[in-house]
PDB file of C-alpha atoms and ligand atoms in Angstrom:
ATOM      1  CA  MET A   1       0.000   0.000   0.000  1.00  0.00           C
ATOM      2  CA  LYS A   2       1.244   3.470  -0.847  1.00  0.00           C
ATOM      3  CA  ILE A   3       0.020   6.301   1.363  1.00  0.00           C
ATOM      4  CA  PHE A   4       0.372   9.973   0.509  1.00  0.00           C
ATOM      5  CA  ILE A   5      -0.516  12.612   3.090  1.00  0.00           C
ATOM      6  CA  GLU A   6      -0.931  16.027   1.486  1.00  0.00           C
ATOM      7  CA  LYS A   7      -1.197  19.383   3.242  1.00  0.00           C
ATOM      8  CA  ASN A   8      -4.748  20.164   2.181  1.00  0.00           C
ATOM      9  CA  TYR A   9      -7.605  19.300  -0.170  1.00  0.00           C
ATOM     10  CA  GLU A  10      -6.143  21.262  -3.071  1.00  0.00           C
ATOM     11  CA  LEU A  11      -2.818  19.419  -2.873  1.00  0.00           C
ATOM     12  CA  LEU A  12      -4.554  16.086  -2.344  1.00  0.00           C
ATOM     13  CA  SER A  13      -6.496  16.660  -5.565  1.00  0.00           C
ATOM     14  CA  SER A  14      -3.343  17.634  -7.477  1.00  0.00           C
ATOM     15  CA  LYS A  15      -1.556  14.557  -6.190  1.00  0.00           C
ATOM     16  CA  ALA A  16      -4.465  12.335  -7.235  1.00  0.00           C
ATOM     17  CA  VAL A  17      -4.364  13.842 -10.737  1.00  0.00           C
ATOM     18  CA  LEU A  18      -0.601  13.337 -10.959  1.00  0.00           C
ATOM     19  CA  ARG A  19      -0.817   9.702  -9.860  1.00  0.00           C
ATOM     20  CA  PHE A  20      -3.807   9.020 -12.072  1.00  0.00           C
ATOM     21  CA  LYS A  21      -2.100  10.536 -15.132  1.00  0.00           C
ATOM     22  CA  LYS A  22       0.996   8.464 -14.480  1.00  0.00           C
ATOM     23  CA  ILE A  23      -1.067   5.276 -14.247  1.00  0.00           C
ATOM     24  CA  LEU A  24      -2.899   6.141 -17.473  1.00  0.00           C
ATOM     25  CA  GLU A  25       0.398   6.700 -19.253  1.00  0.00           C
ATOM     26  CA  SER A  26       2.342   3.751 -17.922  1.00  0.00           C
ATOM     27  CA  LYS A  27      -0.141   0.932 -17.348  1.00  0.00           C
ATOM     28  CA  LYS A  28      -2.599  -0.906 -19.489  1.00  0.00           C
ATOM     29  CA  VAL A  29      -5.725   0.654 -18.054  1.00  0.00           C
ATOM     30  CA  LYS A  30      -9.017   0.527 -19.912  1.00  0.00           C
ATOM     31  CA  ASN A  31     -11.915   0.099 -17.522  1.00  0.00           C
ATOM     32  CA  ILE A  32     -12.082   2.575 -14.680  1.00  0.00           C
ATOM     33  CA  ALA A  33     -14.736   2.924 -11.960  1.00  0.00           C
ATOM     34  CA  PHE A  34     -15.443   6.523 -10.968  1.00  0.00           C
ATOM     35  CA  PRO A  35     -17.057   7.820  -7.763  1.00  0.00           C
ATOM     36  CA  THR A  36     -19.286  10.778  -6.983  1.00  0.00           C
ATOM     37  CA  GLY A  37     -19.351  12.822  -3.759  1.00  0.00           C
ATOM     38  CA  ASN A  38     -17.594  15.954  -2.613  1.00  0.00           C
ATOM     39  CA  THR A  39     -14.139  14.437  -2.336  1.00  0.00           C
ATOM     40  CA  PRO A  40     -13.367  13.912  -6.052  1.00  0.00           C
ATOM     41  CA  LYS A  41     -14.863  17.205  -7.275  1.00  0.00           C
ATOM     42  CA  LEU A  42     -11.578  19.092  -7.511  1.00  0.00           C
ATOM     43  CA  PHE A  43      -9.837  16.014  -8.873  1.00  0.00           C
ATOM     44  CA  TYR A  44     -12.359  15.987 -11.735  1.00  0.00           C
ATOM     45  CA  ARG A  45     -12.018  19.748 -12.291  1.00  0.00           C
ATOM     46  CA  LYS A  46      -8.254  19.402 -12.562  1.00  0.00           C
ATOM     47  CA  LEU A  47      -8.532  16.438 -14.920  1.00  0.00           C
ATOM     48  CA  VAL A  48     -10.892  18.415 -17.162  1.00  0.00           C
ATOM     49  CA  GLU A  49      -8.459  21.378 -17.155  1.00  0.00           C
ATOM     50  CA  LEU A  50      -5.608  19.071 -18.164  1.00  0.00           C
ATOM     51  CA  TYR A  51      -7.748  17.561 -20.896  1.00  0.00           C
ATOM     52  CA  LYS A  52      -8.633  20.988 -22.295  1.00  0.00           C
ATOM     53  CA  LYS A  53      -4.917  21.790 -22.458  1.00  0.00           C
ATOM     54  CA  GLY A  54      -4.374  18.571 -24.427  1.00  0.00           C
ATOM     55  CA  LYS A  55      -2.268  17.049 -21.666  1.00  0.00           C
ATOM     56  CA  ILE A  56      -4.332  13.956 -20.933  1.00  0.00           C
ATOM     57  CA  ASP A  57      -6.205  11.569 -23.174  1.00  0.00           C
ATOM     58  CA  PHE A  58      -9.128   9.341 -22.224  1.00  0.00           C
ATOM     59  CA  SER A  59      -9.863   7.965 -25.686  1.00  0.00           C
ATOM     60  CA  LYS A  60      -8.969   4.405 -24.684  1.00  0.00           C
ATOM     61  CA  ILE A  61     -10.818   4.537 -21.375  1.00  0.00           C
ATOM     62  CA  SER A  62     -14.248   3.203 -20.521  1.00  0.00           C
ATOM     63  CA  GLY A  63     -15.726   4.945 -17.497  1.00  0.00           C
ATOM     64  CA  PHE A  64     -18.043   3.080 -15.126  1.00  0.00           C
ATOM     65  CA  LEU A  65     -20.067   5.012 -12.576  1.00  0.00           C
ATOM     66  CA  ILE A  66     -19.956   3.147  -9.260  1.00  0.00           C
ATOM     67  CA  ASP A  67     -23.450   3.745  -7.892  1.00  0.00           C
ATOM     68  CA  GLU A  68     -26.791   5.515  -8.253  1.00  0.00           C
ATOM     69  CA  TYR A  69     -29.801   6.263  -6.070  1.00  0.00           C
ATOM     70  CA  TYR A  70     -32.903   4.151  -6.549  1.00  0.00           C
ATOM     71  CA  PRO A  71     -35.409   5.046  -7.779  1.00  0.00           C
ATOM     72  CA  MET A  72     -33.888   8.011  -9.578  1.00  0.00           C
ATOM     73  CA  LYS A  73     -34.383   9.640 -12.958  1.00  0.00           C
ATOM     74  CA  LYS A  74     -31.131   9.794 -14.920  1.00  0.00           C
ATOM     75  CA  ASP A  75     -31.477  13.494 -15.683  1.00  0.00           C
ATOM     76  CA  SER A  76     -32.513  14.544 -12.164  1.00  0.00           C
ATOM     77  CA  LYS A  77     -30.046  17.036 -10.702  1.00  0.00           C
ATOM     78  CA  ASP A  78     -29.787  14.778  -7.655  1.00  0.00           C
ATOM     79  CA  SER A  79     -28.768  11.733  -9.647  1.00  0.00           C
ATOM     80  CA  PHE A  80     -25.210  10.476  -9.693  1.00  0.00           C
ATOM     81  CA  ASN A  81     -25.577  10.168 -13.471  1.00  0.00           C
ATOM     82  CA  TYR A  82     -26.122  13.927 -13.597  1.00  0.00           C
ATOM     83  CA  TYR A  83     -23.169  14.543 -11.287  1.00  0.00           C
ATOM     84  CA  ILE A  84     -20.697  12.391 -13.199  1.00  0.00           C
ATOM     85  CA  SER A  85     -21.869  13.681 -16.550  1.00  0.00           C
ATOM     86  CA  ASN A  86     -21.537  17.319 -15.517  1.00  0.00           C
ATOM     87  CA  ASN A  87     -18.323  16.965 -13.552  1.00  0.00           C
ATOM     88  CA  PHE A  88     -16.468  14.579 -15.798  1.00  0.00           C
ATOM     89  CA  PHE A  89     -17.970  12.126 -18.298  1.00  0.00           C
ATOM     90  CA  ALA A  90     -19.422  14.707 -20.709  1.00  0.00           C
ATOM     91  CA  LEU A  91     -16.410  17.025 -20.454  1.00  0.00           C
ATOM     92  CA  VAL A  92     -13.643  14.681 -21.637  1.00  0.00           C
ATOM     93  CA  ASN A  93     -13.101  12.231 -24.498  1.00  0.00           C
ATOM     94  CA  LEU A  94     -13.891   8.919 -22.813  1.00  0.00           C
ATOM     95  CA  LYS A  95     -14.275   6.030 -25.239  1.00  0.00           C
ATOM     96  CA  GLU A  96     -17.347   4.658 -23.430  1.00  0.00           C
ATOM     97  CA  LYS A  97     -19.446   5.703 -20.439  1.00  0.00           C
ATOM     98  CA  TYR A  98     -21.503   3.292 -18.390  1.00  0.00           C
ATOM     99  CA  SER A  99     -23.735   3.702 -15.371  1.00  0.00           C
ATOM    100  CA  LEU A 100     -26.524   2.070 -13.443  1.00  0.00           C
ATOM    101  CA  ASN A 101     -29.951   3.360 -14.420  1.00  0.00           C
ATOM    102  CA  GLY A 102     -31.939   4.218 -11.299  1.00  0.00           C
ATOM    103  CA  SER A 103     -35.126   4.609 -13.307  1.00  0.00           C
ATOM    104  CA  ASN A 104     -35.272   0.992 -14.493  1.00  0.00           C
ATOM    105  CA  LEU A 105     -38.130  -0.474 -12.442  1.00  0.00           C
ATOM    106  CA  ASP A 106     -36.651  -3.925 -12.976  1.00  0.00           C
ATOM    107  CA  PHE A 107     -33.695  -3.355 -10.698  1.00  0.00           C
ATOM    108  CA  ILE A 108     -32.792  -7.048 -10.681  1.00  0.00           C
ATOM    109  CA  SER A 109     -32.145  -7.099 -14.418  1.00  0.00           C
ATOM    110  CA  GLU A 110     -30.482  -3.652 -14.208  1.00  0.00           C
ATOM    111  CA  CYS A 111     -27.983  -4.979 -11.660  1.00  0.00           C
ATOM    112  CA  ARG A 112     -27.465  -8.236 -13.525  1.00  0.00           C
ATOM    113  CA  SER A 113     -26.760  -6.386 -16.782  1.00  0.00           C
ATOM    114  CA  TYR A 114     -24.207  -4.089 -15.120  1.00  0.00           C
ATOM    115  CA  LYS A 115     -22.487  -7.036 -13.437  1.00  0.00           C
ATOM    116  CA  GLU A 116     -22.353  -8.913 -16.757  1.00  0.00           C
ATOM    117  CA  LEU A 117     -21.159  -5.835 -18.612  1.00  0.00           C
ATOM    118  CA  ILE A 118     -18.242  -5.410 -16.209  1.00  0.00           C
ATOM    119  CA  GLU A 119     -17.395  -9.094 -16.629  1.00  0.00           C
ATOM    120  CA  LYS A 120     -17.702  -8.968 -20.409  1.00  0.00           C
ATOM    121  CA  LYS A 121     -15.354  -5.997 -20.533  1.00  0.00           C
ATOM    122  CA  GLY A 122     -12.773  -8.019 -18.594  1.00  0.00           C
ATOM    123  CA  GLY A 123     -13.314  -6.477 -15.137  1.00  0.00           C
ATOM    124  CA  LEU A 124     -12.108  -3.166 -13.773  1.00  0.00           C
ATOM    125  CA  ASP A 125      -8.499  -2.119 -14.256  1.00  0.00           C
ATOM    126  CA  MET A 126      -8.839   0.605 -11.683  1.00  0.00           C
ATOM    127  CA  ALA A 127     -11.347   1.932  -9.141  1.00  0.00           C
ATOM    128  CA  ILE A 128     -11.161   5.423  -7.702  1.00  0.00           C
ATOM    129  CA  LEU A 129     -12.998   5.657  -4.395  1.00  0.00           C
ATOM    130  CA  GLY A 130     -13.982   7.946  -1.576  1.00  0.00           C
ATOM    131  CA  ILE A 131     -14.750   6.774   1.972  1.00  0.00           C
ATOM    132  CA  GLY A 132     -18.182   7.317   3.463  1.00  0.00           C
ATOM    133  CA  GLU A 133     -18.282   8.705   6.980  1.00  0.00           C
ATOM    134  CA  ASN A 134     -19.647   5.313   8.031  1.00  0.00           C
ATOM    135  CA  GLY A 135     -16.891   3.494   6.127  1.00  0.00           C
ATOM    136  CA  HIS A 136     -18.896   2.608   3.038  1.00  0.00           C
ATOM    137  CA  ILE A 137     -17.321   2.271  -0.404  1.00  0.00           C
ATOM    138  CA  GLY A 138     -19.649   2.940  -3.301  1.00  0.00           C
ATOM    139  CA  PHE A 139     -22.943   2.376  -1.530  1.00  0.00           C
ATOM    140  CA  ASN A 140     -21.724  -0.784   0.163  1.00  0.00           C
ATOM    141  CA  GLU A 141     -22.933   0.099   3.626  1.00  0.00           C
ATOM    142  CA  PRO A 142     -21.677  -1.434   6.902  1.00  0.00           C
ATOM    143  CA  GLY A 143     -22.849  -5.050   7.031  1.00  0.00           C
ATOM    144  CA  SER A 144     -22.293  -5.599   3.293  1.00  0.00           C
ATOM    145  CA  GLU A 145     -20.972  -9.038   2.424  1.00  0.00           C
ATOM    146  CA  LEU A 146     -17.365  -8.890   1.322  1.00  0.00           C
ATOM    147  CA  ASN A 147     -18.268 -10.927  -1.766  1.00  0.00           C
ATOM    148  CA  SER A 148     -21.343  -8.806  -2.573  1.00  0.00           C
ATOM    149  CA  ARG A 149     -22.097  -8.096  -6.223  1.00  0.00           C
ATOM    150  CA  VAL A 150     -23.903  -5.309  -8.094  1.00  0.00           C
ATOM    151  CA  ARG A 151     -27.225  -4.976  -6.273  1.00  0.00           C
ATOM    152  CA  LEU A 152     -29.945  -2.893  -4.688  1.00  0.00           C
ATOM    153  CA  VAL A 153     -29.092  -1.729  -1.165  1.00  0.00           C
ATOM    154  CA  GLU A 154     -31.007   0.004   1.590  1.00  0.00           C
ATOM    155  CA  LEU A 155     -29.114   3.044   2.791  1.00  0.00           C
ATOM    156  CA  LYS A 156     -28.229   3.397   6.483  1.00  0.00           C
ATOM    157  CA  ASN A 157     -29.515   6.314   8.522  1.00  0.00           C
ATOM    158  CA  THR A 158     -25.962   7.656   8.790  1.00  0.00           C
ATOM    159  CA  THR A 159     -25.842   7.938   4.994  1.00  0.00           C
ATOM    160  CA  LEU A 160     -29.386   9.311   4.711  1.00  0.00           C
ATOM    161  CA  ASP A 161     -28.595  12.074   7.242  1.00  0.00           C
ATOM    162  CA  LEU A 162     -25.548  13.156   5.258  1.00  0.00           C
ATOM    163  CA  ASN A 163     -27.341  12.886   1.912  1.00  0.00           C
ATOM    164  CA  ARG A 164     -30.207  15.056   3.094  1.00  0.00           C
ATOM    165  CA  ALA A 165     -27.894  18.071   3.143  1.00  0.00           C
ATOM    166  CA  LYS A 166     -26.795  17.473  -0.459  1.00  0.00           C
ATOM    167  CA  TYR A 167     -30.206  16.602  -1.837  1.00  0.00           C
ATOM    168  CA  GLU A 168     -32.304  19.214  -3.595  1.00  0.00           C
ATOM    169  CA  ALA A 169     -35.748  17.679  -4.196  1.00  0.00           C
ATOM    170  CA  GLY A 170     -38.377  16.028  -1.965  1.00  0.00           C
ATOM    171  CA  PRO A 171     -37.640  13.066   0.311  1.00  0.00           C
ATOM    172  CA  ILE A 172     -34.235  11.487  -0.218  1.00  0.00           C
ATOM    173  CA  PRO A 173     -34.155   7.990  -1.735  1.00  0.00           C
ATOM    174  CA  ARG A 174     -33.739   5.218   0.829  1.00  0.00           C
ATOM    175  CA  TYR A 175     -32.275   2.832  -1.727  1.00  0.00           C
ATOM    176  CA  ALA A 176     -29.419   2.731  -4.195  1.00  0.00           C
ATOM    177  CA  LEU A 177     -27.854   0.504  -6.828  1.00  0.00           C
ATOM    178  CA  THR A 178     -24.159  -0.096  -6.362  1.00  0.00           C
ATOM    179  CA  MET A 179     -21.226  -2.136  -7.588  1.00  0.00           C
ATOM    180  CA  GLY A 180     -20.529  -4.727  -4.926  1.00  0.00           C
ATOM    181  CA  ILE A 181     -17.429  -5.041  -2.805  1.00  0.00           C
ATOM    182  CA  TYR A 182     -16.503  -7.968  -5.058  1.00  0.00           C
ATOM    183  CA  GLU A 183     -16.437  -5.848  -8.248  1.00  0.00           C
ATOM    184  CA  ILE A 184     -14.508  -3.090  -6.479  1.00  0.00           C
ATOM    185  CA  PHE A 185     -11.984  -5.369  -4.798  1.00  0.00           C
ATOM    186  CA  ARG A 186     -11.327  -7.221  -8.050  1.00  0.00           C
ATOM    187  CA  ALA A 187     -10.178  -3.972  -9.705  1.00  0.00           C
ATOM    188  CA  LYS A 188      -6.491  -4.361 -10.560  1.00  0.00           C
ATOM    189  CA  ARG A 189      -5.648  -1.140  -8.763  1.00  0.00           C
ATOM    190  CA  ILE A 190      -7.402   1.135  -6.324  1.00  0.00           C
ATOM    191  CA  MET A 191      -6.986   4.823  -5.571  1.00  0.00           C
ATOM    192  CA  LEU A 192      -8.657   5.819  -2.306  1.00  0.00           C
ATOM    193  CA  LEU A 193      -9.200   9.482  -1.464  1.00  0.00           C
ATOM    194  CA  ALA A 194     -10.195  11.061   1.856  1.00  0.00           C
ATOM    195  CA  SER A 195     -10.266  14.685   2.908  1.00  0.00           C
ATOM    196  CA  GLY A 196     -11.130  16.484   6.121  1.00  0.00           C
ATOM    197  CA  LYS A 197     -11.588  15.770   9.819  1.00  0.00           C
ATOM    198  CA  SER A 198     -14.927  14.065   9.274  1.00  0.00           C
ATOM    199  CA  LYS A 199     -13.044  11.180   7.641  1.00  0.00           C
ATOM    200  CA  SER A 200     -10.250  10.936  10.220  1.00  0.00           C
ATOM    201  CA  GLU A 201     -11.820   8.165  12.334  1.00  0.00           C
ATOM    202  CA  ARG A 202     -12.527   6.045   9.276  1.00  0.00           C
ATOM    203  CA  VAL A 203      -8.988   6.578   7.960  1.00  0.00           C
ATOM    204  CA  ARG A 204      -7.572   5.511  11.326  1.00  0.00           C
ATOM    205  CA  ASP A 205      -9.812   2.414  11.442  1.00  0.00           C
ATOM    206  CA  PHE A 206      -9.046   1.577   7.830  1.00  0.00           C
ATOM    207  CA  LEU A 207      -5.317   1.554   8.543  1.00  0.00           C
ATOM    208  CA  ASN A 208      -5.336  -0.090  11.939  1.00  0.00           C
ATOM    209  CA  GLY A 209      -8.718  -1.579  12.810  1.00  0.00           C
ATOM    210  CA  PRO A 210     -10.118  -5.044  12.252  1.00  0.00           C
ATOM    211  CA  ILE A 211     -11.011  -6.056   8.718  1.00  0.00           C
ATOM    212  CA  SER A 212     -14.726  -6.411   9.062  1.00  0.00           C
ATOM    213  CA  ARG A 213     -18.091  -6.141   7.355  1.00  0.00           C
ATOM    214  CA  ASP A 214     -18.837  -3.344   9.821  1.00  0.00           C
ATOM    215  CA  LEU A 215     -16.288  -1.171   8.010  1.00  0.00           C
ATOM    216  CA  PRO A 216     -16.498  -2.045   4.288  1.00  0.00           C
ATOM    217  CA  VAL A 217     -13.447   0.061   3.387  1.00  0.00           C
ATOM    218  CA  SER A 218     -11.312  -2.101   5.702  1.00  0.00           C
ATOM    219  CA  VAL A 219     -11.236  -4.942   3.174  1.00  0.00           C
ATOM    220  CA  LEU A 220      -9.204  -2.753   0.824  1.00  0.00           C
ATOM    221  CA  ARG A 221      -6.257  -3.133   3.175  1.00  0.00           C
ATOM    222  CA  LEU A 222      -5.863  -6.589   1.668  1.00  0.00           C
ATOM    223  CA  HIS A 223      -5.744  -5.236  -1.876  1.00  0.00           C
ATOM    224  CA  PRO A 224      -2.396  -5.887  -3.604  1.00  0.00           C
ATOM    225  CA  ASP A 225      -2.223  -2.549  -5.441  1.00  0.00           C
ATOM    226  CA  ILE A 226      -3.814   0.314  -3.554  1.00  0.00           C
ATOM    227  CA  GLU A 227      -2.744   3.896  -3.110  1.00  0.00           C
ATOM    228  CA  VAL A 228      -4.308   6.095  -0.502  1.00  0.00           C
ATOM    229  CA  ILE A 229      -4.211   9.857  -0.905  1.00  0.00           C
ATOM    230  CA  ILE A 230      -5.443  11.897   2.048  1.00  0.00           C
ATOM    231  CA  ASP A 231      -4.982  15.336   3.502  1.00  0.00           C
ATOM    232  CA  LYS A 232      -3.566  16.251   6.904  1.00  0.00           C
ATOM    233  CA  GLU A 233      -6.993  16.704   8.464  1.00  0.00           C
ATOM    234  CA  ALA A 234      -8.064  13.217   7.446  1.00  0.00           C
ATOM    235  CA  ALA A 235      -4.767  11.913   8.849  1.00  0.00           C
ATOM    236  CA  VAL A 236      -4.939  13.510  12.320  1.00  0.00           C
ATOM    237  CA  LEU A 237      -5.973  10.323  14.150  1.00  0.00           C
ATOM    238  CA  ILE A 238      -3.493   7.959  12.526  1.00  0.00           C
ATOM    239  CA  GLU A 239      -1.608   6.335  15.373  1.00  0.00           C
ATOM    240  CA  ASP A 240       2.094   7.119  15.791  1.00  0.00           C
ATOM    241  CA  LYS A 241       3.218   3.536  15.183  1.00  0.00           C
ATOM    242  CA  ILE A 242       1.433   3.558  11.819  1.00  0.00           C
ATOM    243  CA  MET A 243       2.612   7.078  11.005  1.00  0.00           C
ATOM    244  CA  ASN A 244       6.208   5.976  11.555  1.00  0.00           C
ATOM    245  CA  LEU A 245       5.725   3.294   8.934  1.00  0.00           C
ATOM    246  CA  ILE A 246       4.289   5.810   6.463  1.00  0.00           C
ATOM    247  CA  ASN A 247       7.066   8.379   6.868  1.00  0.00           C
TER     248      ASN A 247
HETATM  249  P1  PGA B   1     -17.967  12.410   0.037  1.00  0.00           P
HETATM  250  O1  PGA B   1     -18.614  10.978  -0.069  1.00  0.00           O
HETATM  251  O2  PGA B   1     -16.845  12.439  -0.916  1.00  0.00           O
HETATM  252  O3  PGA B   1     -19.087  13.357  -0.335  1.00  0.00           O
HETATM  253  O4  PGA B   1     -17.522  12.577   1.449  1.00  0.00           O
HETATM  254  C1  PGA B   1     -17.799   9.857   0.002  1.00  0.00           C
HETATM  255  C2  PGA B   1     -18.654   8.627  -0.025  1.00  0.00           C
HETATM  256  O5  PGA B   1     -19.757   8.650   0.538  1.00  0.00           O
HETATM  257  O6  PGA B   1     -18.201   7.621  -0.598  1.00  0.00           O
END
C-alpha cells in the first residue's frame, strides 16, 4: 500500500491527478470505476483542465459510474448520473461511459446487466474511491458481504442524514444501486481518497482496525495494489506507530 498525506484538499487533488495521469500513461488501463461525492470534485475539475490543455487523453478509457440512487431519474439534478456527466464524463473524451440506471423499475435485471457488462469488458483495471463517513465504499454500507455483487441496497440512517444536506428535491431515496465489494476489490488497482476531519476516524480504522463487514473500506487493506491519498486533516488520528511506517 502506498500512502500519501498532502497538506490540504487542493494538494490532495493535485496529487491524485498526478498519480492518475501516471497510471494512465504507464499501465494498461481501460476500464475505470469513478465515484461521486464531494471528495473527487476538484480532482475531476483538474482532470478536465488538463484535458482541455491537451495534456491527458481518455480515448482508450471506458468509465463506469460506481453507484446511483434508486429510484432516480437519470437526468434529475440529484442523480449520480447527472453529477458524473456534468463533472467529468461529458467534459472529456472517454471512449465509453456506463452507469446504473436508477429509473429501471426492474432493478434485478439492471444490476445483472451491469455485473455482466463489467465481466464482459474483462473487469475493472482501476477503481477510484472515496470513503463514506460510516466506512462505506460505493454504496456498500456497513454489514455488506465482502463478496457482494452489483445490487440494490437500503441506505443506512448515517448515509441518509448526510445525503439530506446534499439533496435538492423532496424526500431522499432510501435505496441505491451499487457495484458490490466484489467488483470493487477485483479492480487491478485502487486509488482511495479522503479529505477532512470528518473522515479521520474512518482513515484511522481503515489503517489499523479489524477487517470487518462493519467497516467495508477495511477490506481494501488486503488489496495488492492500492494507493491512498489523504490530507492532513483526514490523517490527524493515525496512530504514531502507523505514522512511523508511512514516513
Ligand atoms: P464524500 O462521499 O466524498 O461526499 O464525502 C464519500 C462517499 O460517501 O463515498
